Tab-separated table of N, CA and C in Angstrom:
chain	number	residue	atom	x	y	z
A	849	MET	N	-11.808	-5.633	-9.060
A	849	MET	CA	-11.406	-7.027	-9.114
A	849	MET	C	-11.559	-7.480	-10.565
A	850	LYS	N	-10.439	-7.797	-11.200
A	850	LYS	CA	-10.454	-8.255	-12.584
A	850	LYS	C	-9.858	-9.661	-12.659
A	851	THR	N	-10.422	-10.475	-13.530
A	851	THR	CA	-9.885	-11.813	-13.752
A	851	THR	C	-9.178	-11.829	-15.103
A	852	SER	N	-7.975	-12.356	-15.112
A	852	SER	CA	-7.211	-12.434	-16.358
A	852	SER	C	-7.506	-13.751	-17.072
A	853	GLU	N	-7.029	-13.860	-18.303
A	853	GLU	CA	-7.247	-15.071	-19.096
A	853	GLU	C	-6.650	-16.312	-18.446
A	854	ASP	N	-5.592	-16.116	-17.629
A	854	ASP	CA	-4.963	-17.265	-16.967
A	854	ASP	C	-5.649	-17.643	-15.663
A	855	GLY	N	-6.763	-16.984	-15.351
A	855	GLY	CA	-7.541	-17.332	-14.166
A	855	GLY	C	-7.165	-16.589	-12.901
A	856	LEU	N	-6.118	-15.776	-12.958
A	856	LEU	CA	-5.720	-15.017	-11.771
A	856	LEU	C	-6.649	-13.830	-11.571
A	857	ILE	N	-6.920	-13.542	-10.304
A	857	ILE	CA	-7.739	-12.389	-9.947
A	857	ILE	C	-6.790	-11.262	-9.577
A	858	HIS	N	-6.885	-10.151	-10.273
A	858	HIS	CA	-6.006	-9.003	-10.047
A	858	HIS	C	-6.648	-8.082	-9.020
A	859	LEU	N	-5.954	-7.883	-7.904
A	859	LEU	CA	-6.443	-7.069	-6.792
A	859	LEU	C	-5.328	-6.176	-6.270
A	860	SER	N	-5.710	-5.051	-5.723
A	860	SER	CA	-4.741	-4.256	-4.964
A	860	SER	C	-4.637	-4.883	-3.582
A	861	ILE	N	-3.601	-4.551	-2.860
A	861	ILE	CA	-3.457	-5.074	-1.499
A	861	ILE	C	-4.625	-4.615	-0.632
A	862	ASP	N	-5.108	-3.385	-0.836
A	862	ASP	CA	-6.255	-2.898	-0.064
A	862	ASP	C	-7.508	-3.714	-0.364
A	863	GLU	N	-7.715	-4.065	-1.633
A	863	GLU	CA	-8.874	-4.888	-1.983
A	863	GLU	C	-8.761	-6.269	-1.333
A	864	LEU	N	-7.564	-6.835	-1.372
A	864	LEU	CA	-7.366	-8.149	-0.749
A	864	LEU	C	-7.629	-8.082	0.748
A	865	LEU	N	-7.102	-7.059	1.401
A	865	LEU	CA	-7.280	-6.942	2.856
A	865	LEU	C	-8.725	-6.673	3.243
A	866	SER	N	-9.528	-6.149	2.329
A	866	SER	CA	-10.926	-5.856	2.652
A	866	SER	C	-11.826	-7.090	2.497
A	867	LEU	N	-11.301	-8.152	1.887
A	867	LEU	CA	-12.094	-9.361	1.708
A	867	LEU	C	-12.223	-10.141	3.010
A	868	ARG	N	-13.355	-10.768	3.182
A	868	ARG	CA	-13.543	-11.675	4.307
A	868	ARG	C	-13.216	-13.073	3.807
A	869	LEU	N	-12.164	-13.664	4.356
A	869	LEU	CA	-11.756	-15.008	3.964
A	869	LEU	C	-12.235	-16.005	5.014
A	870	LEU	N	-12.897	-17.048	4.545
A	870	LEU	CA	-13.475	-18.063	5.427
A	870	LEU	C	-12.785	-19.399	5.212
A	871	HIS	N	-12.718	-20.175	6.275
A	871	HIS	CA	-12.122	-21.509	6.195
A	871	HIS	C	-12.987	-22.392	5.300
A	872	LEU	N	-12.363	-23.027	4.313
A	872	LEU	CA	-13.073	-23.951	3.435
A	872	LEU	C	-12.818	-25.389	3.860
A	873	LEU	N	-11.545	-25.763	3.973
A	873	LEU	CA	-11.227	-27.121	4.376
A	873	LEU	C	-9.798	-27.207	4.883
A	874	SER	N	-9.555	-28.229	5.661
A	874	SER	CA	-8.215	-28.556	6.152
A	874	SER	C	-8.145	-30.065	6.294
A	875	GLY	N	-6.956	-30.594	6.171
A	875	GLY	CA	-6.787	-32.023	6.326
A	875	GLY	C	-5.349	-32.383	6.593
A	876	LEU	N	-5.153	-33.646	6.924
A	876	LEU	CA	-3.807	-34.154	7.143
A	876	LEU	C	-3.223	-34.619	5.821
A	877	ASP	N	-1.929	-34.457	5.679
A	877	ASP	CA	-1.222	-34.893	4.493
A	877	ASP	C	-0.805	-36.339	4.708
A	878	HIS	N	-1.454	-37.240	4.008
A	878	HIS	CA	-1.185	-38.669	4.177
A	878	HIS	C	-0.183	-39.210	3.169
A	879	GLU	N	0.253	-38.351	2.249
A	879	GLU	CA	1.204	-38.814	1.245
A	879	GLU	C	2.543	-39.103	1.885
A	880	ALA	N	3.189	-40.102	1.380
A	880	ALA	CA	4.510	-40.466	1.906
A	880	ALA	C	5.540	-39.501	1.357
A	881	GLY	N	6.032	-38.656	2.205
A	881	GLY	CA	7.105	-37.754	1.830
A	881	GLY	C	8.382	-38.286	2.430
A	882	GLU	N	9.094	-37.418	3.073
A	882	GLU	CA	10.298	-37.876	3.772
A	882	GLU	C	9.854	-38.750	4.941
A	883	ARG	N	10.407	-39.895	5.030
A	883	ARG	CA	10.083	-40.805	6.128
A	883	ARG	C	10.814	-40.350	7.377
A	884	ASP	N	10.110	-40.454	8.487
A	884	ASP	CA	10.762	-40.147	9.757
A	884	ASP	C	11.821	-41.212	10.026
A	885	VAL	N	12.950	-40.786	10.472
A	885	VAL	CA	14.060	-41.679	10.758
A	885	VAL	C	14.117	-41.882	12.261
A	886	CYS	N	14.414	-43.085	12.675
A	886	CYS	CA	14.506	-43.383	14.097
A	886	CYS	C	15.431	-42.379	14.777
A	887	GLY	N	14.977	-41.787	15.836
A	887	GLY	CA	15.774	-40.819	16.577
A	887	GLY	C	15.550	-39.388	16.141
A	888	SER	N	14.807	-39.183	15.046
A	888	SER	CA	14.536	-37.814	14.604
A	888	SER	C	13.138	-37.402	15.081
A	889	MET	N	12.887	-36.088	15.087
A	889	MET	CA	11.577	-35.603	15.484
A	889	MET	C	10.576	-35.886	14.367
A	890	SER	N	9.431	-36.395	14.738
A	890	SER	CA	8.383	-36.609	13.746
A	890	SER	C	7.528	-35.345	13.666
A	891	GLN	N	6.811	-35.209	12.571
A	891	GLN	CA	5.948	-34.064	12.377
A	891	GLN	C	4.605	-34.521	11.856
A	892	ILE	N	3.584	-33.798	12.231
A	892	ILE	CA	2.268	-33.968	11.636
A	892	ILE	C	2.158	-32.873	10.590
A	893	ARG	N	1.757	-33.258	9.381
A	893	ARG	CA	1.689	-32.299	8.278
A	893	ARG	C	0.271	-32.260	7.723
A	894	GLY	N	-0.096	-31.099	7.173
A	894	GLY	CA	-1.418	-30.972	6.575
A	894	GLY	C	-1.513	-29.786	5.650
A	895	TYR	N	-2.737	-29.460	5.295
A	895	TYR	CA	-3.022	-28.364	4.377
A	895	TYR	C	-4.291	-27.653	4.828
A	896	THR	N	-4.471	-26.426	4.363
A	896	THR	CA	-5.685	-25.685	4.647
A	896	THR	C	-5.986	-24.772	3.467
A	897	GLU	N	-7.260	-24.480	3.269
A	897	GLU	CA	-7.713	-23.627	2.171
A	897	GLU	C	-8.748	-22.651	2.705
A	898	TRP	N	-8.592	-21.388	2.341
A	898	TRP	CA	-9.492	-20.314	2.758
A	898	TRP	C	-9.991	-19.597	1.518
A	899	VAL	N	-11.265	-19.198	1.506
A	899	VAL	CA	-11.861	-18.565	0.332
A	899	VAL	C	-12.678	-17.341	0.737
A	900	SER	N	-12.859	-16.463	-0.233
A	900	SER	CA	-13.707	-15.292	-0.024
A	900	SER	C	-15.141	-15.647	-0.395
A	901	THR	N	-16.057	-14.777	-0.017
A	901	THR	CA	-17.459	-14.960	-0.377
A	901	THR	C	-17.796	-14.196	-1.647
A	902	THR	N	-16.800	-13.600	-2.275
A	902	THR	CA	-17.011	-12.790	-3.476
A	902	THR	C	-17.074	-13.665	-4.722
A	903	GLN	N	-17.533	-13.079	-5.791
A	903	GLN	CA	-17.487	-13.728	-7.109
A	903	GLN	C	-16.679	-12.835	-8.026
A	904	PRO	N	-15.617	-13.301	-8.588
A	904	PRO	CA	-15.064	-14.633	-8.422
A	904	PRO	C	-14.446	-14.799	-7.036
A	905	ALA	N	-14.386	-16.019	-6.566
A	905	ALA	CA	-13.864	-16.292	-5.231
A	905	ALA	C	-12.337	-16.235	-5.222
A	906	VAL	N	-11.811	-15.577	-4.220
A	906	VAL	CA	-10.369	-15.555	-3.971
A	906	VAL	C	-10.047	-16.759	-3.107
A	907	SER	N	-8.959	-17.423	-3.414
A	907	SER	CA	-8.570	-18.622	-2.688
A	907	SER	C	-7.122	-18.514	-2.223
A	908	LEU	N	-6.895	-18.836	-0.947
A	908	LEU	CA	-5.549	-18.919	-0.386
A	908	LEU	C	-5.407	-20.294	0.259
A	909	GLY	N	-4.352	-20.992	-0.063
A	909	GLY	CA	-4.111	-22.298	0.530
A	909	GLY	C	-2.641	-22.464	0.846
A	910	TRP	N	-2.350	-23.268	1.859
A	910	TRP	CA	-0.954	-23.507	2.226
A	910	TRP	C	-0.841	-24.790	3.026
A	911	ASP	N	0.380	-25.254	3.107
A	911	ASP	CA	0.696	-26.423	3.917
A	911	ASP	C	1.108	-25.965	5.309
A	912	TRP	N	0.968	-26.844	6.274
A	912	TRP	CA	1.356	-26.538	7.652
A	912	TRP	C	1.924	-27.805	8.287
A	913	CYS	N	2.585	-27.603	9.393
A	913	CYS	CA	3.056	-28.743	10.176
A	913	CYS	C	2.976	-28.390	11.656
A	914	ILE	N	2.926	-29.434	12.465
A	914	ILE	CA	2.987	-29.270	13.916
A	914	ILE	C	4.360	-29.774	14.324
A	915	ARG	N	5.106	-28.914	14.984
A	915	ARG	CA	6.447	-29.287	15.429
A	915	ARG	C	6.536	-29.160	16.941
A	916	PRO	N	7.225	-30.081	17.557
A	916	PRO	CA	7.453	-29.938	18.998
A	916	PRO	C	8.420	-28.785	19.253
A	917	VAL	N	8.117	-28.013	20.268
A	917	VAL	CA	9.003	-26.932	20.705
A	917	VAL	C	9.277	-27.123	22.194
A	918	PHE	N	10.065	-26.246	22.771
A	918	PHE	CA	10.519	-26.387	24.150
A	918	PHE	C	9.397	-26.750	25.117
A	919	GLN	N	8.298	-26.011	25.079
A	919	GLN	CA	7.211	-26.289	26.028
A	919	GLN	C	5.898	-26.527	25.295
A	920	GLY	N	5.862	-27.521	24.432
A	920	GLY	CA	4.612	-27.844	23.760
A	920	GLY	C	4.791	-28.061	22.278
A	921	LEU	N	3.797	-27.579	21.530
A	921	LEU	CA	3.780	-27.761	20.085
A	921	LEU	C	3.574	-26.424	19.397
A	922	ALA	N	4.070	-26.316	18.166
A	922	ALA	CA	3.884	-25.105	17.378
A	922	ALA	C	3.287	-25.493	16.034
A	923	LEU	N	2.261	-24.769	15.636
A	923	LEU	CA	1.653	-24.940	14.326
A	923	LEU	C	2.272	-23.898	13.409
A	924	LEU	N	2.917	-24.359	12.325
A	924	LEU	CA	3.665	-23.461	11.448
A	924	LEU	C	3.214	-23.604	10.004
A	925	ARG	N	3.120	-22.469	9.304
A	925	ARG	CA	2.887	-22.506	7.865
A	925	ARG	C	4.182	-22.964	7.211
A	926	VAL	N	4.071	-23.832	6.220
A	926	VAL	CA	5.241	-24.375	5.540
A	926	VAL	C	5.178	-23.971	4.070
A	927	GLY	N	6.233	-23.369	3.580
A	927	GLY	CA	6.300	-23.027	2.164
A	927	GLY	C	5.473	-21.809	1.804
A	928	GLU	N	5.277	-21.662	0.511
A	928	GLU	CA	4.575	-20.489	-0.006
A	928	GLU	C	3.070	-20.722	-0.047
A	929	VAL	N	2.335	-19.630	-0.049
A	929	VAL	CA	0.886	-19.672	-0.155
A	929	VAL	C	0.518	-19.888	-1.623
A	930	ARG	N	-0.416	-20.789	-1.854
A	930	ARG	CA	-0.957	-21.001	-3.196
A	930	ARG	C	-2.214	-20.156	-3.314
A	931	SER	N	-2.380	-19.469	-4.431
A	931	SER	CA	-3.518	-18.564	-4.556
A	931	SER	C	-3.835	-18.279	-6.014
A	932	ASN	N	-5.040	-17.784	-6.239
A	932	ASN	CA	-5.438	-17.313	-7.557
A	932	ASN	C	-5.380	-15.786	-7.631
A	933	VAL	N	-4.606	-15.168	-6.739
A	933	VAL	CA	-4.484	-13.710	-6.654
A	933	VAL	C	-3.175	-13.241	-7.278
A	934	CYS	N	-3.285	-12.190	-8.058
A	934	CYS	CA	-2.118	-11.458	-8.550
A	934	CYS	C	-2.293	-10.024	-8.061
A	935	LEU	N	-1.439	-9.607	-7.158
A	935	LEU	CA	-1.551	-8.252	-6.630
A	935	LEU	C	-1.081	-7.241	-7.667
A	936	VAL	N	-1.759	-6.093	-7.692
A	936	VAL	CA	-1.401	-5.024	-8.615
A	936	VAL	C	-1.055	-3.769	-7.816
A	937	ASN	N	-0.221	-2.930	-8.412
A	937	ASN	CA	0.147	-1.668	-7.769
A	937	ASN	C	-0.889	-0.591	-8.083
A	938	GLU	N	-0.611	0.633	-7.657
A	938	GLU	CA	-1.549	1.742	-7.840
A	938	GLU	C	-1.848	2.005	-9.309
A	939	SER	N	-0.914	1.677	-10.186
A	939	SER	CA	-1.096	1.885	-11.629
A	939	SER	C	-1.840	0.730	-12.294
A	940	GLY	N	-2.132	-0.315	-11.540
A	940	GLY	CA	-2.829	-1.459	-12.094
A	940	GLY	C	-1.920	-2.508	-12.701
A	941	HIS	N	-0.605	-2.319	-12.558
A	941	HIS	CA	0.351	-3.285	-13.085
A	941	HIS	C	0.641	-4.360	-12.038
A	942	ALA	N	0.883	-5.564	-12.521
A	942	ALA	CA	1.160	-6.685	-11.627
A	942	ALA	C	2.403	-6.409	-10.795
A	943	ALA	N	2.308	-6.714	-9.514
A	943	ALA	CA	3.456	-6.580	-8.615
A	943	ALA	C	4.460	-7.675	-8.950
A	944	PRO	N	5.732	-7.466	-8.640
A	944	PRO	CA	6.703	-8.549	-8.831
A	944	PRO	C	6.234	-9.800	-8.078
A	945	TRP	N	6.448	-10.985	-8.670
A	945	TRP	CA	5.903	-12.218	-8.104
A	945	TRP	C	6.387	-12.467	-6.683
A	946	GLN	N	7.636	-12.176	-6.380
A	946	GLN	CA	8.142	-12.378	-5.027
A	946	GLN	C	7.391	-11.497	-4.030
A	947	ARG	N	7.108	-10.261	-4.415
A	947	ARG	CA	6.336	-9.346	-3.557
A	947	ARG	C	4.927	-9.895	-3.360
A	948	ASN	N	4.340	-10.437	-4.418
A	948	ASN	CA	3.014	-11.045	-4.349
A	948	ASN	C	3.011	-12.181	-3.321
A	949	LEU	N	4.006	-13.060	-3.410
A	949	LEU	CA	4.089	-14.192	-2.482
A	949	LEU	C	4.281	-13.736	-1.038
A	950	GLU	N	5.095	-12.720	-0.829
A	950	GLU	CA	5.322	-12.202	0.524
A	950	GLU	C	4.046	-11.605	1.099
A	951	ALA	N	3.304	-10.848	0.291
A	951	ALA	CA	2.053	-10.239	0.763
A	951	ALA	C	1.013	-11.314	1.063
A	952	LEU	N	0.912	-12.321	0.203
A	952	LEU	CA	-0.044	-13.402	0.444
A	952	LEU	C	0.300	-14.170	1.722
A	953	ALA	N	1.584	-14.352	1.986
A	953	ALA	CA	2.003	-15.024	3.223
A	953	ALA	C	1.605	-14.205	4.445
A	954	MET	N	1.750	-12.886	4.365
A	954	MET	CA	1.361	-12.038	5.496
A	954	MET	C	-0.146	-12.101	5.723
A	955	VAL	N	-0.924	-12.120	4.643
A	955	VAL	CA	-2.379	-12.233	4.770
A	955	VAL	C	-2.745	-13.585	5.390
A	956	ALA	N	-2.151	-14.652	4.902
A	956	ALA	CA	-2.437	-15.988	5.451
A	956	ALA	C	-2.077	-16.054	6.927
A	957	ASP	N	-0.925	-15.526	7.290
A	957	ASP	CA	-0.486	-15.582	8.689
A	957	ASP	C	-1.384	-14.763	9.609
A	958	ALA	N	-2.103	-13.780	9.054
A	958	ALA	CA	-2.995	-12.951	9.866
A	958	ALA	C	-4.369	-13.597	10.065
A	959	LEU	N	-4.679	-14.611	9.292
A	959	LEU	CA	-5.964	-15.301	9.455
A	959	LEU	C	-5.939	-16.148	10.732
A	960	PRO	N	-7.109	-16.456	11.293
A	960	PRO	CA	-7.158	-17.245	12.539
A	960	PRO	C	-6.992	-18.747	12.291
A	961	TRP	N	-6.101	-19.107	11.402
A	961	TRP	CA	-5.960	-20.509	11.018
A	961	TRP	C	-5.354	-21.371	12.117
A	962	LYS	N	-4.499	-20.783	12.959
A	962	LYS	CA	-3.868	-21.577	14.016
A	962	LYS	C	-4.869	-21.981	15.093
A	963	GLU	N	-5.988	-21.292	15.149
A	963	GLU	CA	-7.061	-21.657	16.065
A	963	GLU	C	-8.053	-22.593	15.382
A	964	THR	N	-8.301	-22.360	14.095
A	964	THR	CA	-9.317	-23.101	13.357
A	964	THR	C	-8.858	-24.503	12.968
A	965	VAL	N	-7.662	-24.616	12.416
A	965	VAL	CA	-7.188	-25.893	11.868
A	965	VAL	C	-7.152	-27.017	12.909
A	966	PRO	N	-6.581	-26.818	14.095
A	966	PRO	CA	-6.571	-27.935	15.054
A	966	PRO	C	-7.968	-28.440	15.409
A	967	ALA	N	-8.920	-27.525	15.560
A	967	ALA	CA	-10.289	-27.940	15.893
A	967	ALA	C	-10.908	-28.743	14.757
A	968	VAL	N	-10.672	-28.321	13.516
A	968	VAL	CA	-11.207	-29.038	12.361
A	968	VAL	C	-10.570	-30.420	12.256
A	969	ILE	N	-9.261	-30.486	12.416
A	969	ILE	CA	-8.557	-31.773	12.329
A	969	ILE	C	-9.028	-32.712	13.438
A	970	GLN	N	-9.153	-32.206	14.644
A	970	GLN	CA	-9.602	-33.045	15.758
A	970	GLN	C	-11.016	-33.566	15.507
A	971	GLN	N	-11.900	-32.695	15.030
A	971	GLN	CA	-13.277	-33.115	14.770
A	971	GLN	C	-13.330	-34.141	13.634
A	972	HIS	N	-12.546	-33.933	12.617
A	972	HIS	CA	-12.580	-34.812	11.450
A	972	HIS	C	-11.964	-36.188	11.727
A	973	TYR	N	-10.889	-36.221	12.509
A	973	TYR	CA	-10.145	-37.457	12.701
A	973	TYR	C	-10.440	-38.171	14.016
A	974	ASN	N	-11.354	-37.660	14.830
A	974	ASN	CA	-11.741	-38.366	16.063
A	974	ASN	C	-12.886	-39.295	15.818
């Protein structure tokens, strides 16, 4: 695990997958974005952040929304994952940025965030 001058932590995908990432915080997005229009579906939007217990700490964060679906609600990750990770290949060279973003999204989607976030939001806002 190396940190570059720009603050990014350089890791192989295996190193990233071996880290234990813990929920740090989640919240609702209260900023006025697109206003719901009468007759359109409304959405609840928020954010979540997960960190490693290592030093330096690896951080993954992303936005999410709750959307109504046919039989209930779906919690979906929205957009790209924000992180201080730069994945490197076997030679130690930085992976193409698009590949980095795709791998980080797969890691985020594998975390138990869809179970954790609703409980945190309910506890915080009740």
